[in-house]
């Protein structure tokens, strides 16, 4: 691995998106999908499922109606790149949705936009209206609507998002069935992150090779990172995947970085001793983009407490391991800090967190243990004293 | 018909009367009233022909859908980690002093509610606050107070 981080400009690059759609339109569904599969693109919303395969599953379903959903719920603490993409390149997101519609045979698309981004509604609606006009010229029947959220992190989970769109409580469903066979209103649905859709469009423009050549075997291409915390250069950066955390910190740290939380509250905390050996990508620690840097003035106890409060509030409460587990982890570290419980109680809590990982219904309860264990393992003394 | 009933009826015409149209209708009520009253829930249930309990079940799930009265302007200060690190406590303290209320309360003239929220998606520009749908990034205790004073001047 060389010691440079490489900046890339695919997401925000200005392109003739209608030209890309017109050319794609002349190809078969399978050709479009094969390019996406071949590029190695994996979902940018966190879970990293291969995008081309998802499209293929949706395409192969027989149904009178299929849907495309753009997941713009962006609730993961430390992530703000989807907002920026929707601000700077909204047409590319819409075109990515239309491309997905072509490839899977869907004629309706929805953007689920978090309520915190309501200020984007007027401009985004205007862009959608213009886009509909453009599509008419291409003779392609595809319409897009916006659905708004109302402040619920769990609604970023794809099935909770669909429940919310159906007017219900945002409680995740059991999987299977997966959304590609039974999604919004029970119809085959491809749900993709904002950034994923733009990459798919760029792959349709450039072919799969350029994308595939970047990054590593498990993590092809580039990724938009949201950098925040103790850094002189907070902001949004598109970088080639697969860099080491050490190189990242050399570029973005303030010279005193003691830990980096990769992947938001649901991600992992890496301490300085492991910067060198940590790869940012699916083979190492994946991230939906959130990179939070902490320097040595920060209390890791406070940081962990913040994350656990977040999960305790945002758990939908549907299943016990998560609802009770998040509460108990939070109460537990507070009790240890106050000396009400002995330090060994942390071991009990770590056992509880294993149960949460195994028994929780959705990714929220399954990943709340990530910051807990990684911070306890790396900074145990800061939690106790 | 009361104002709320009229609003609900009108919104049901705009968005449709199926269960899947519940969120946009609730959100329209929220935009106009800042909270979802019992009267609104009963009216929505009637329009969509579902039980009031279902409407309440959905509304009460979402953090932004308050079911208790809120001020005309709802202030939400981000409390999540980076905004915490960058000084959201001082911002909240300054607003509490200015408005003479504590977090979670409404001013007695009904103009403001002061709340916290989880990550608002502006972590590189913390601390951040939202007033209704308007975003104010990189606020200081002083600039936050100035923003509120502008709102006070407006009406
Ligand atoms: C608690 C939770 C929150 C999530 N929030 C988001 C989100 O805000 N945006 C997003 O794109 N994916 C989010 N996801 C992942 C989605 O479930 C889903 O995997 C993703 O939208 C698929 O798109 P992709 O393949 O393009 O990443 C979340 C998952 C969980 C478990
Ligand atoms: S894991 Fe948590 S958020 Fe997910 S379904 Fe269970 S209670 Fe709800
Ligand atoms: S932590 Fe405050 S906006 Fe993200």
PDB file of N, CA and C and ligand atoms in Angstrom, chain A residues 154 157 170-173 311 314-323 326 356 359-366, ligand 2:
ATOM      1  N   UNK A 154     -33.924   4.993  12.936  1.00  0.00           N
ATOM      2  CA  UNK A 154     -34.163   3.619  12.504  1.00  0.00           C
ATOM      3  C   UNK A 154     -34.856   3.576  11.145  1.00  0.00           C
ATOM      4  N   UNK A 157     -33.121   2.235   8.124  1.00  0.00           N
ATOM      5  CA  UNK A 157     -33.114   0.789   7.857  1.00  0.00           C
ATOM      6  C   UNK A 157     -34.167   0.534   6.789  1.00  0.00           C
ATOM      7  N   UNK A 170     -42.131   3.312  12.177  1.00  0.00           N
ATOM      8  CA  UNK A 170     -40.931   2.876  11.469  1.00  0.00           C
ATOM      9  C   UNK A 170     -40.256   1.702  12.152  1.00  0.00           C
ATOM     10  N   UNK A 171     -40.937   0.578  12.184  1.00  0.00           N
ATOM     11  CA  UNK A 171     -40.379  -0.612  12.834  1.00  0.00           C
ATOM     12  C   UNK A 171     -39.886  -1.598  11.782  1.00  0.00           C
ATOM     13  N   UNK A 172     -38.601  -1.981  11.846  1.00  0.00           N
ATOM     14  CA  UNK A 172     -38.056  -2.901  10.850  1.00  0.00           C
ATOM     15  C   UNK A 172     -38.864  -4.192  10.746  1.00  0.00           C
ATOM     16  N   UNK A 173     -38.917  -4.715   9.525  1.00  0.00           N
ATOM     17  CA  UNK A 173     -39.617  -5.978   9.277  1.00  0.00           C
ATOM     18  C   UNK A 173     -38.643  -7.134   9.440  1.00  0.00           C
ATOM     19  N   UNK A 311     -28.355   5.435  20.901  1.00  0.00           N
ATOM     20  CA  UNK A 311     -29.039   4.168  20.604  1.00  0.00           C
ATOM     21  C   UNK A 311     -30.242   3.953  21.508  1.00  0.00           C
ATOM     22  N   UNK A 314     -32.964   5.976  20.028  1.00  0.00           N
ATOM     23  CA  UNK A 314     -33.386   5.669  18.665  1.00  0.00           C
ATOM     24  C   UNK A 314     -33.847   4.222  18.475  1.00  0.00           C
ATOM     25  N   UNK A 315     -33.604   3.346  19.443  1.00  0.00           N
ATOM     26  CA  UNK A 315     -34.110   1.974  19.342  1.00  0.00           C
ATOM     27  C   UNK A 315     -35.620   2.045  19.164  1.00  0.00           C
ATOM     28  N   UNK A 316     -36.156   1.259  18.216  1.00  0.00           N
ATOM     29  CA  UNK A 316     -37.593   1.346  17.981  1.00  0.00           C
ATOM     30  C   UNK A 316     -38.368   0.631  19.074  1.00  0.00           C
ATOM     31  N   UNK A 317     -37.670  -0.169  19.871  1.00  0.00           N
ATOM     32  CA  UNK A 317     -38.311  -0.799  21.021  1.00  0.00           C
ATOM     33  C   UNK A 317     -39.060  -2.071  20.698  1.00  0.00           C
ATOM     34  N   UNK A 318     -38.949  -2.494  19.455  1.00  0.00           N
ATOM     35  CA  UNK A 318     -39.716  -3.650  19.022  1.00  0.00           C
ATOM     36  C   UNK A 318     -39.201  -4.953  19.627  1.00  0.00           C
ATOM     37  N   UNK A 319     -37.872  -5.073  19.764  1.00  0.00           N
ATOM     38  CA  UNK A 319     -37.361  -6.335  20.308  1.00  0.00           C
ATOM     39  C   UNK A 319     -36.557  -6.092  21.588  1.00  0.00           C
ATOM     40  N   UNK A 320     -36.656  -7.055  22.488  1.00  0.00           N
ATOM     41  CA  UNK A 320     -36.120  -6.887  23.836  1.00  0.00           C
ATOM     42  C   UNK A 320     -34.598  -6.736  23.907  1.00  0.00           C
ATOM     43  N   UNK A 321     -33.840  -7.566  23.183  1.00  0.00           N
ATOM     44  CA  UNK A 321     -32.376  -7.445  23.339  1.00  0.00           C
ATOM     45  C   UNK A 321     -31.889  -6.028  23.075  1.00  0.00           C
ATOM     46  N   UNK A 322     -32.487  -5.373  22.097  1.00  0.00           N
ATOM     47  CA  UNK A 322     -32.055  -4.019  21.748  1.00  0.00           C
ATOM     48  C   UNK A 322     -32.643  -2.994  22.697  1.00  0.00           C
ATOM     49  N   UNK A 323     -33.965  -3.085  22.940  1.00  0.00           N
ATOM     50  CA  UNK A 323     -34.624  -2.082  23.780  1.00  0.00           C
ATOM     51  C   UNK A 323     -34.015  -2.056  25.179  1.00  0.00           C
ATOM     52  N   UNK A 326     -29.709  -1.682  25.101  1.00  0.00           N
ATOM     53  CA  UNK A 326     -29.147  -0.329  24.961  1.00  0.00           C
ATOM     54  C   UNK A 326     -29.239   0.427  26.287  1.00  0.00           C
ATOM     55  N   UNK A 356     -26.960  -9.138  22.332  1.00  0.00           N
ATOM     56  CA  UNK A 356     -27.625  -8.147  21.471  1.00  0.00           C
ATOM     57  C   UNK A 356     -27.269  -8.360  20.007  1.00  0.00           C
ATOM     58  N   UNK A 359     -29.192 -11.568  18.912  1.00  0.00           N
ATOM     59  CA  UNK A 359     -30.642 -11.708  19.035  1.00  0.00           C
ATOM     60  C   UNK A 359     -31.439 -10.495  18.576  1.00  0.00           C
ATOM     61  N   UNK A 360     -30.777  -9.387  18.245  1.00  0.00           N
ATOM     62  CA  UNK A 360     -31.543  -8.211  17.822  1.00  0.00           C
ATOM     63  C   UNK A 360     -32.071  -8.410  16.413  1.00  0.00           C
ATOM     64  N   UNK A 361     -33.214  -7.803  16.167  1.00  0.00           N
ATOM     65  CA  UNK A 361     -33.892  -8.023  14.886  1.00  0.00           C
ATOM     66  C   UNK A 361     -33.241  -7.268  13.732  1.00  0.00           C
ATOM     67  N   UNK A 362     -32.744  -6.069  13.991  1.00  0.00           N
ATOM     68  CA  UNK A 362     -32.190  -5.296  12.876  1.00  0.00           C
ATOM     69  C   UNK A 362     -30.797  -4.773  13.187  1.00  0.00           C
ATOM     70  N   UNK A 363     -30.230  -4.105  12.217  1.00  0.00           N
ATOM     71  CA  UNK A 363     -28.862  -3.618  12.328  1.00  0.00           C
ATOM     72  C   UNK A 363     -28.635  -2.653  13.477  1.00  0.00           C
ATOM     73  N   UNK A 364     -29.676  -2.002  13.957  1.00  0.00           N
ATOM     74  CA  UNK A 364     -29.466  -1.045  15.043  1.00  0.00           C
ATOM     75  C   UNK A 364     -29.006  -1.784  16.301  1.00  0.00           C
ATOM     76  N   UNK A 365     -29.811  -2.745  16.722  1.00  0.00           N
ATOM     77  CA  UNK A 365     -29.458  -3.490  17.936  1.00  0.00           C
ATOM     78  C   UNK A 365     -28.228  -4.354  17.741  1.00  0.00           C
ATOM     79  N   UNK A 366     -28.013  -4.788  16.490  1.00  0.00           N
ATOM     80  CA  UNK A 366     -26.837  -5.622  16.217  1.00  0.00           C
ATOM     81  C   UNK A 366     -25.547  -4.816  16.228  1.00  0.00           C
TER      82      UNK A 366
HETATM   83  S1  LIG C   2     -32.881  -4.143  16.940  1.00  0.00           S
HETATM   84 FE1  LIG C   2     -33.662  -2.294  17.976  1.00  0.00          FE
HETATM   85  S2  LIG C   2     -34.212  -0.911  16.329  1.00  0.00           S
HETATM   86 FE2  LIG C   2     -33.996  -2.958  15.414  1.00  0.00          FE
HETATM   87  S3  LIG C   2     -36.042  -3.855  15.478  1.00  0.00           S
HETATM   88 FE3  LIG C   2     -35.067  -4.450  17.411  1.00  0.00          FE
HETATM   89  S4  LIG C   2     -35.645  -2.819  18.863  1.00  0.00           S
HETATM   90 FE4  LIG C   2     -36.076  -2.037  16.815  1.00  0.00          FE
END
